[in-house]
Amino acid sequence: MPGKNKKVRKWPDPVQIMLTGSGGQGLILAGIILAEAALKDGFHVAQTQAYGPEARGGASRAEVIIGSSPIDYPHVERPDILLALTQEACDKYIAEAAGDSAVITDSKLVPNSPKTTAAVSSLPIITTAREVGREVVANIVALGALNSVTGLVSWPSLEEAVLDRAPAGTAELNKKALAAGRGLAGPVSQ
Amino acid sequence: MPGKNKKVRKWPDPVQIMLTGSGGQGLILAGIILAEAALKDGFHVAQTQAYGPEARGGASRAEVIIGSSPIDYPHVERPDILLALTQEACDKYIAEAAGDSAVITDSKLVPNSPKTTAAVSSLPIITTAREVGREVVANIVALGALNSVTGLVSWPSLEEAVLDRAPAGTAELNKKALAAGRGLAGPVSQ
Amino acid sequence: MPFNVTSYFRQEMLPHIWCPGCGNGIVLRDFAVALEKLNYSRQEVVIVSGIGCSSRAAGYLDFDTVHTTHGRALPFATGIKFANPGLKVFVIMGDGDASSIGGNHLIHACRRNIDLTAIIFNNHIYGMTGGQFSPMTPRDKKATTAPYGMIEQSFDLCRLAEAAGATYVGRATTYHNQLLTRLIVEGANNRGFSLIEAVTHCPTSYGRRNKMATPTDMVRWQKESAVLIDRIKEGRASLQEGQFPVGLLHQHDAPEFTAEYLEVVKRAREK
Amino acid sequence: MPFNVTSYFRQEMLPHIWCPGCGNGIVLRDFAVALEKLNYSRQEVVIVSGIGCSSRAAGYLDFDTVHTTHGRALPFATGIKFANPGLKVFVIMGDGDASSIGGNHLIHACRRNIDLTAIIFNNHIYGMTGGQFSPMTPRDKKATTAPYGMIEQSFDLCRLAEAAGATYVGRATTYHNQLLTRLIVEGANNRGFSLIEAVTHCPTSYGRRNKMATPTDMVRWQKESAVLIDRIKEGRASLQEGQFPVGLLHQHDAPEFTAEYLEVVKRAREK
Amino acid sequence: MRKPIEIRLMQGNEACAQGAVDAGVRFFAGYPITPSTEIAEWMAREMPAIGGKFIQMEDEIASIAAIIGGSLAGVKSMTATSGPGFSLMQENIGYACMTEVPCLIVNVQRGGPSTGRPTAPSQGDVMQARWGTHGDHPSIALSPWSVQETYTLTVKAVNLSEKYRTPVILLLDEVIAHLREGVKLPDPRKLKLVERPRPRGGREEYRPFGGTMKEVPPIADFGMGFNCNFTGLVHDEVGHPSNSPAVTDRLIRRLVGKVEYDRDQIIHWEEIEMKDAEMAIFAYGCSARSSVSALKAARELGMKVGLIRPTTLWPFPEKAVEAAAARGIPLLVPELNLGQLVLEVSRVAAGRTRVRPLSRVDGELFTPMEILSALKEGF
Amino acid sequence: MRKPIEIRLMQGNEACAQGAVDAGVRFFAGYPITPSTEIAEWMAREMPAIGGKFIQMEDEIASIAAIIGGSLAGVKSMTATSGPGFSLMQENIGYACMTEVPCLIVNVQRGGPSTGRPTAPSQGDVMQARWGTHGDHPSIALSPWSVQETYTLTVKAVNLSEKYRTPVILLLDEVIAHLREGVKLPDPRKLKLVERPRPRGGREEYRPFGGTMKEVPPIADFGMGFNCNFTGLVHDEVGHPSNSPAVTDRLIRRLVGKVEYDRDQIIHWEEIEMKDAEMAIFAYGCSARSSVSALKAARELGMKVGLIRPTTLWPFPEKAVEAAAARGIPLLVPELNLGQLVLEVSRVAAGRTRVRPLSRVDGELFTPMEILSALKEGF
Amino acid sequence: MTPLQTEHNPKASLDVNIKWCKGCNLCVTVCPKGVLSLDDLGKVSVDKPEECIGCGLCEETCPDYAIRVVKDA
Amino acid sequence: MTPLQTEHNPKASLDVNIKWCKGCNLCVTVCPKGVLSLDDLGKVSVDKPEECIGCGLCEETCPDYAIRVVKDA
Ligand SMILES: Cc1ncc(C[n+]2csc(CCOP(=O)(O)OP(=O)(O)O)c2C)c(N)n1
Ligand SMILES: Cc1ncc(C[n+]2csc(CCOP(=O)(O)OP(=O)(O)O)c2C)c(N)n1
Ligand code: SF4
Ligand code: SF4
Ligand code: SF4
Ligand code: SF4
Ligand code: SF4
Ligand code: SF4
Ligand SMILES: [Mg+2]
Ligand SMILES: [Mg+2]
């Protein structure tokens, strides 16, 4: 999968991304933003999310598939990239992740590192969000971190996508959050 | 068709009877009574009637089929016996009647005798009903007359059937009506 | 040449299917007279009805007419009015149609206060299907499905409409022709939901079973049961057991739905 | 050991699916307390609900329970009660469930005055489907299907029930726990149809969009908006804009449906 | 109370009502509609004296809800309606399937679509009886051809409903519903009645929605102390809502399976003159009456015509068609619709024999003549 | 107002709403239900500014009644719902068929029966879309497999509805409805839109229900002065109720005929790799997504697999099956139900080729793997 | 059309459309002057045209629009 | 189970079922004595058991039945 960032590893085409955590962390929105950024970059995308009572307060899951040709099967079968913002989500989905996938977790909310062969980046996402200003931008911080690690989409597209969805008056906050997330990590190499 | 009255002509088996007139003349009830009498005599019967808006105040039609074995097709295709208590009904249904059928009309309400090869008995049914006591028993008078002419069912069965359906306190009136109707005509012969 | 009521009718459809002496013909005449007074153009009037003897009324009138499904006349009418608020929309329903299967649509039309004029032909019975009780059948009366007498309470439909939010509510009978015509005219002029209960009579399916065998008996019953609300208010009459008030029963001001929607349009366009 | 409310629950189903701070849990507790006071046996109580967040309540309680279809809880309950009048039948509905899709069944249950006790969880919104307006959403409030503010009038459900014939009508809020419990107990003891409107709160689908982001904001709103009817009657308070009365709002005597049916049975057997 | 055994002149609707009561139905809720109203009227008159309940509800949705409620309380329950009402009932028919609550729904078919011709006969709701509600669900529908059979099939319908814990549909048509014929009513004490399976053990081991894929789990009456939960949501064996795929799969397959696996027990059809038949009519309800007339006329002309007359329309009597198809007997399928059950006949025939639909949708019953003509025309 | 041409990330439900508006729909009435609610919410937000109407009704019965009303007033109208609501709409769907009032009904299918699993995907309402209302009636139902196609099929659905003066059903499934993909929105001014036939002459010669058996008669908007009568009763060419058998026959046959005679114009399907196929998958909606994945995997294994993907489910695309059956190509029919459209596939195949249903009813989408496995297992 | 002239109302006529009359008897009972009756076939008949005062009650009451009271100028 | 004894209410204990707590904060705001707060993971914590007067408000208000106020005899 041709990420625009040439420095990072090459992802399968299409690449499967799963964003997990708990309701209220804004992961669905993060999924949409990521998909929109990929679309801006000219990729084909399919974005889905978990619905149902479990989406209420409890666990939350967004899926994004990005590819250079139309996506056939629209669900993530095996995430190549997994973001987990709660211990529960991490424990639940790590088993599904590909052995060589990239896993990004919050260092505070996921204290127990998962047992996996995948490359795990434990990052202070929530803490950074608080520092930036408000915990609600944790999802944007996470997006920045995720794109740093994976190089999935171009930064201008990602920033544009973030700003497209930012509520009035929060543009600056969101920009800062994205930048802060970006700064949390560097690319994982092959 | 084996009528119990040996003196009258032999009807086809099954025999098809159509009672026609206007709503409020009690023809449906007459049809039911005739069918019940036939059932008491041990015949198979099928009784139907016209429903629908036309049954409201306007035209009314009851059909009875009587046979010695189960009735297959339950509607009258060609009446062998036609009772017509209004000119309108007479004009409408006479065309459907078999050429050798028996037609019984009210002499007052059907002033214009139908053009037909059938044997027409024009009888003072309504007038007789008024004489007996009340116009509402015209249907019973008609039944008496019809059975006189056709000999379809036994008189005890018919009287029993009439009385089964007579509202409380009207038994005598109905008996009288049936007898008066019976007296109006004799059997048509072959 | 004075006004001929049948000029509002689809002549080829007459005589109508109603039984001899059925009150529906009288209510329909009063409605036609009201239309004459309202002086609407032939093309701006729409008449919507449900299913029942009374609802056949729509088919006799020479306007845009819809004979809908049982109980659903009001939501059809809501769609018509909302899609084209310029139309004058009248809704004809039977008591069963409006209060039984259609009761929910009735209270919601009241609540929305959408500019429709509903005329409910209340003959206290399901006429079309041959005399089953309706929610408007008075207690102890007989019906084919209440052979031992009606045991349920009946609605005071006017009170229900008022509680649900209707802004104009009136009642008249087939005995009170002119009142009925007046209420329809006023209801039509009310900007909001108007409900007019037209107490009518069904000799065939109701009267016969309840000791009012002839149309005349039934009209007499109406004359005896209906008391003018103005007389009650003036203290010149009071309601006895079994009596009901007729006249304008309730009126109040409230925002009308299609007008309020224009507010939404404004707010949406401002955004 | 004092009474533990969860002893009335299907323990294995807890914690319930409701959002953090949802008022439904509070109403359900008050209901359980009422059941404790009513001292019914475990097998004579039946709880019927419709569809919605609130209607999931039935599934948590350890009695014979039915979670029916949206809006239809009352006719199901009518069937149960009528088939076996010995059962104590409670009906749980959301405001949308009871007043929107189920409005007709509500007014007819009132009219029949059948011995059911209905508790309407009024959170002023469609919670389960994520925040569309309901007929109980106050004017100008926001909902996903009223993004520019609600333009329709809302029902006064208690008044509607009274006009339709309910014999016991009361209202309380999640702030007024004890009042709510008392009303449910009295409603259950009323021989006839009882309606208790339990004003509850939905922070997720209603509060968030209407400047009451936290459960605490919502309970505060209730405290400020609800005025005890007794205080109003005693002249010690009056209703300000946006306020509503709580307490026993209406009560009257009328024949109860299942009891009346016994009359029919008698008449039929006499024949 | 009726006499033990008697022959009576009855209307189809009356025979249906009497059959239901004889089968143990003691709860009727309904809303009037032509041409089914006589059933409600009969119930209003007769139920009170025999300890049964009659209630006229505010509409058909409420009617079916009420009978499901009545059945939950342990009383055999039914409603009766016609097309428009049947359409309105669809949501709750699915609910009864899902919660496995026995009940009888009578649909006296009239001319459709929509208000159509309320007093005209039709067989236009046959496919709706199978597919009217959303989602996969079991379906049992019976259709009688005489007043006598209306009585017996109503008893059977109630029995099937109890046995399989599922709603059963009796598809009458206006002709049979309004027809009066002599009916021999059996001694009601000698009727074979089926009672729904009720739990035997205690609360702990009770699984109201359990059992194997082919089993019908027991159902407790409300008030018996089992404190069950019924929900239209997917639910586990105990009745708790579930989002588990395994639970979902099992439930849906069991619901349909309990009827499908037992289809041979449920399905019944009659064959007339099929032994030497070279062509056959496949007909049900009132159309079969015209067909048997036509058959007799054809036989008189020397045509070797047979008749296959299913009384079970759903589950579809595949074997009845199989046998004829295997023998290569061409089938004429007269229906008072534009060709509904004939789709199933064709599917099962699978090209092995010719299948010819004969449609009539003008609100009149087939005459024997037109069926005879079709037979003469060939396939 | 949206830009003339653009590519946007859209949810299936949004694409449906946008497509409807681009096709000229300016009246929406609905009642919320998962998983279709986003359509109503989109309409509530967007309609007011573009001069359209949005109303949330008290239930689904009122919703479809309102859109029929809106359409009678001359405005293209639609509603959106899911299984339970779709069941409730059945009576009035029949009314719209009978009165020939164009409208669009979107059913976003979810797990059934009954309340089922509101957020789980399903294709369980396919037969209901054909047979849900009572009586014979025309049926057009389309089902898209992508967000892009949801847009185009919605436009097509509105067009068909206008062209044939009949309700059209868009059968979405939860997967497509909630999926977000890039959609290329065409310039709305360049879309080919169809307007219902409107009367040209005067009132006297106008026959709102007239014309030959294959014709769609013109319809006047309320307020145009034609003073027509619409009724769900059988009616003559002018709109007056009628009990005449001839009028009845003509009406019912014309209603169905106007769609059936033109089925080739309406029906569309897509074929993938059918040229050299030795076996094929017949799939629609979300199941076709899994199928095309499976097809590619199979081709990589050297298996000559093709895909027939109808976008028109009703009228049933018989020719698509005919062609494969004539070539003896066995068909695998994966559906998220217990086997619905496969009944039609089998019927049309008529024994000429093997047809194998593949059912999934656990609330999950087929994985490509399980379809591949089925292909490997054979028929 | 049965033109009539009476003392009370010298210029009024009763226009009866007998085909529409269903014989319900309402006009007969409502007429204050006994002008109307039902004939043997149960249809309305104008028995005493000279008594008619042109009050219009019969017209207003007839459910079948079978009577019009035309007051000539 | 956090048994506690205070001056005001010497024999009451707060029985907190932390698994059921959803962190809605209602008990915290309703407590007249500031006994309760939410911890870092957003669950209730009994900060000042000694201040509790056993009034029961927290129990009555908790929508999740996560707190019981047990007054020992
Ligand atoms: C859904 C549905 N249910 C039932 C009917 C049968 N039906 C036709 S009219 C009617 C009631 C008529 O009573 P009402 O509304 O009072 O009108 P009326 O005939 O008395 O004027 C009924 C139950 C129907 N057409 N549709
Ligand atoms: C026939 C039908 N229509 C719509 C729905 C979708 N639906 C489920 S719950 C609900 C409304 C919930 O609102 P309310 O009754 O107020 O209950 P709450 O969730 O707020 O407690 C709706 C519209 C449904 N399940 N069935
Ligand atoms: S049945 Fe009653 S309401 Fe219907 S037409 Fe006859 S009299 Fe009028
Ligand atoms: S959505 Fe609202 S009503 Fe539903 S559980 Fe959440 S807070 Fe409660
Ligand atoms: S106008 Fe008056 S007086 Fe003359 S016939 Fe009519 S009712 Fe009698
Ligand atoms: S009122 Fe009209 S229909 Fe009745 S008898 Fe008089 S003229 Fe005839
Ligand atoms: S019982 Fe009262 S004082 Fe003690 S923690 Fe609870 S609310 Fe606070
Ligand atoms: S009220 Fe209950 S759920 Fe809410 S924070 Fe307190 S203990 Fe937790
Ligand atoms: Mg009525
Ligand atoms: Mg709510």
PDB file of N, CA and C in Angstrom, chain C residues 117-138:
ATOM      1  N   THR C 117     -59.315  21.218   8.260  1.00  0.00           N
ATOM      2  CA  THR C 117     -60.643  21.241   8.865  1.00  0.00           C
ATOM      3  C   THR C 117     -61.231  19.842   8.784  1.00  0.00           C
ATOM      4  N   ALA C 118     -61.370  19.230   9.944  1.00  0.00           N
ATOM      5  CA  ALA C 118     -61.847  17.847   9.988  1.00  0.00           C
ATOM      6  C   ALA C 118     -63.314  17.815  10.380  1.00  0.00           C
ATOM      7  N   ILE C 119     -64.099  17.092   9.611  1.00  0.00           N
ATOM      8  CA  ILE C 119     -65.517  16.924   9.919  1.00  0.00           C
ATOM      9  C   ILE C 119     -65.743  15.454  10.233  1.00  0.00           C
ATOM     10  N   ILE C 120     -66.135  15.202  11.458  1.00  0.00           N
ATOM     11  CA  ILE C 120     -66.313  13.818  11.869  1.00  0.00           C
ATOM     12  C   ILE C 120     -67.793  13.474  11.883  1.00  0.00           C
ATOM     13  N   PHE C 121     -68.170  12.574  11.003  1.00  0.00           N
ATOM     14  CA  PHE C 121     -69.561  12.118  10.914  1.00  0.00           C
ATOM     15  C   PHE C 121     -69.774  11.107  12.035  1.00  0.00           C
ATOM     16  N   ASN C 122     -70.324  11.567  13.138  1.00  0.00           N
ATOM     17  CA  ASN C 122     -70.492  10.665  14.272  1.00  0.00           C
ATOM     18  C   ASN C 122     -71.894  10.079  14.293  1.00  0.00           C
ATOM     19  N   ASN C 123     -71.993   8.831  13.809  1.00  0.00           N
ATOM     20  CA  ASN C 123     -73.277   8.134  13.883  1.00  0.00           C
ATOM     21  C   ASN C 123     -73.260   7.095  15.009  1.00  0.00           C
ATOM     22  N   HIS C 124     -72.215   7.175  15.853  1.00  0.00           N
ATOM     23  CA  HIS C 124     -72.116   6.313  17.037  1.00  0.00           C
ATOM     24  C   HIS C 124     -71.984   4.837  16.723  1.00  0.00           C
ATOM     25  N   ILE C 125     -71.545   4.503  15.518  1.00  0.00           N
ATOM     26  CA  ILE C 125     -71.528   3.084  15.134  1.00  0.00           C
ATOM     27  C   ILE C 125     -70.619   2.891  13.931  1.00  0.00           C
ATOM     28  N   TYR C 126     -70.184   1.672  13.723  1.00  0.00           N
ATOM     29  CA  TYR C 126     -69.559   1.314  12.456  1.00  0.00           C
ATOM     30  C   TYR C 126     -70.667   1.022  11.465  1.00  0.00           C
ATOM     31  N   GLY C 127     -70.985   1.982  10.634  1.00  0.00           N
ATOM     32  CA  GLY C 127     -72.074   1.796   9.685  1.00  0.00           C
ATOM     33  C   GLY C 127     -71.695   0.831   8.572  1.00  0.00           C
ATOM     34  N   MET C 128     -70.599   1.099   7.927  1.00  0.00           N
ATOM     35  CA  MET C 128     -70.209   0.362   6.724  1.00  0.00           C
ATOM     36  C   MET C 128     -70.139  -1.140   6.928  1.00  0.00           C
ATOM     37  N   THR C 129     -69.637  -1.550   8.072  1.00  0.00           N
ATOM     38  CA  THR C 129     -69.466  -2.985   8.293  1.00  0.00           C
ATOM     39  C   THR C 129     -70.695  -3.604   8.976  1.00  0.00           C
ATOM     40  N   GLY C 130     -71.709  -2.795   9.158  1.00  0.00           N
ATOM     41  CA  GLY C 130     -72.983  -3.380   9.559  1.00  0.00           C
ATOM     42  C   GLY C 130     -73.330  -3.313  11.030  1.00  0.00           C
ATOM     43  N   GLY C 131     -72.720  -2.372  11.772  1.00  0.00           N
ATOM     44  CA  GLY C 131     -73.251  -2.121  13.097  1.00  0.00           C
ATOM     45  C   GLY C 131     -72.481  -2.650  14.284  1.00  0.00           C
ATOM     46  N   GLN C 132     -71.163  -2.685  14.200  1.00  0.00           N
ATOM     47  CA  GLN C 132     -70.370  -2.977  15.395  1.00  0.00           C
ATOM     48  C   GLN C 132     -70.222  -1.674  16.196  1.00  0.00           C
ATOM     49  N   PHE C 133     -69.968  -1.815  17.493  1.00  0.00           N
ATOM     50  CA  PHE C 133     -69.866  -0.580  18.288  1.00  0.00           C
ATOM     51  C   PHE C 133     -68.588   0.176  17.939  1.00  0.00           C
ATOM     52  N   SER C 134     -68.626   1.452  18.147  1.00  0.00           N
ATOM     53  CA  SER C 134     -67.440   2.289  17.961  1.00  0.00           C
ATOM     54  C   SER C 134     -67.110   2.916  19.312  1.00  0.00           C
ATOM     55  N   PRO C 135     -65.963   3.565  19.430  1.00  0.00           N
ATOM     56  CA  PRO C 135     -65.642   4.218  20.707  1.00  0.00           C
ATOM     57  C   PRO C 135     -66.624   5.334  21.045  1.00  0.00           C
ATOM     58  N   MET C 136     -67.512   5.667  20.107  1.00  0.00           N
ATOM     59  CA  MET C 136     -68.487   6.719  20.356  1.00  0.00           C
ATOM     60  C   MET C 136     -69.868   6.154  20.667  1.00  0.00           C
ATOM     61  N   THR C 137     -69.996   4.847  20.658  1.00  0.00           N
ATOM     62  CA  THR C 137     -71.295   4.254  20.990  1.00  0.00           C
ATOM     63  C   THR C 137     -71.602   4.512  22.467  1.00  0.00           C
ATOM     64  N   PRO C 138     -72.747   5.088  22.754  1.00  0.00           N
ATOM     65  CA  PRO C 138     -73.050   5.382  24.163  1.00  0.00           C
ATOM     66  C   PRO C 138     -73.198   4.103  24.988  1.00  0.00           C
TER      67      PRO C 138
END
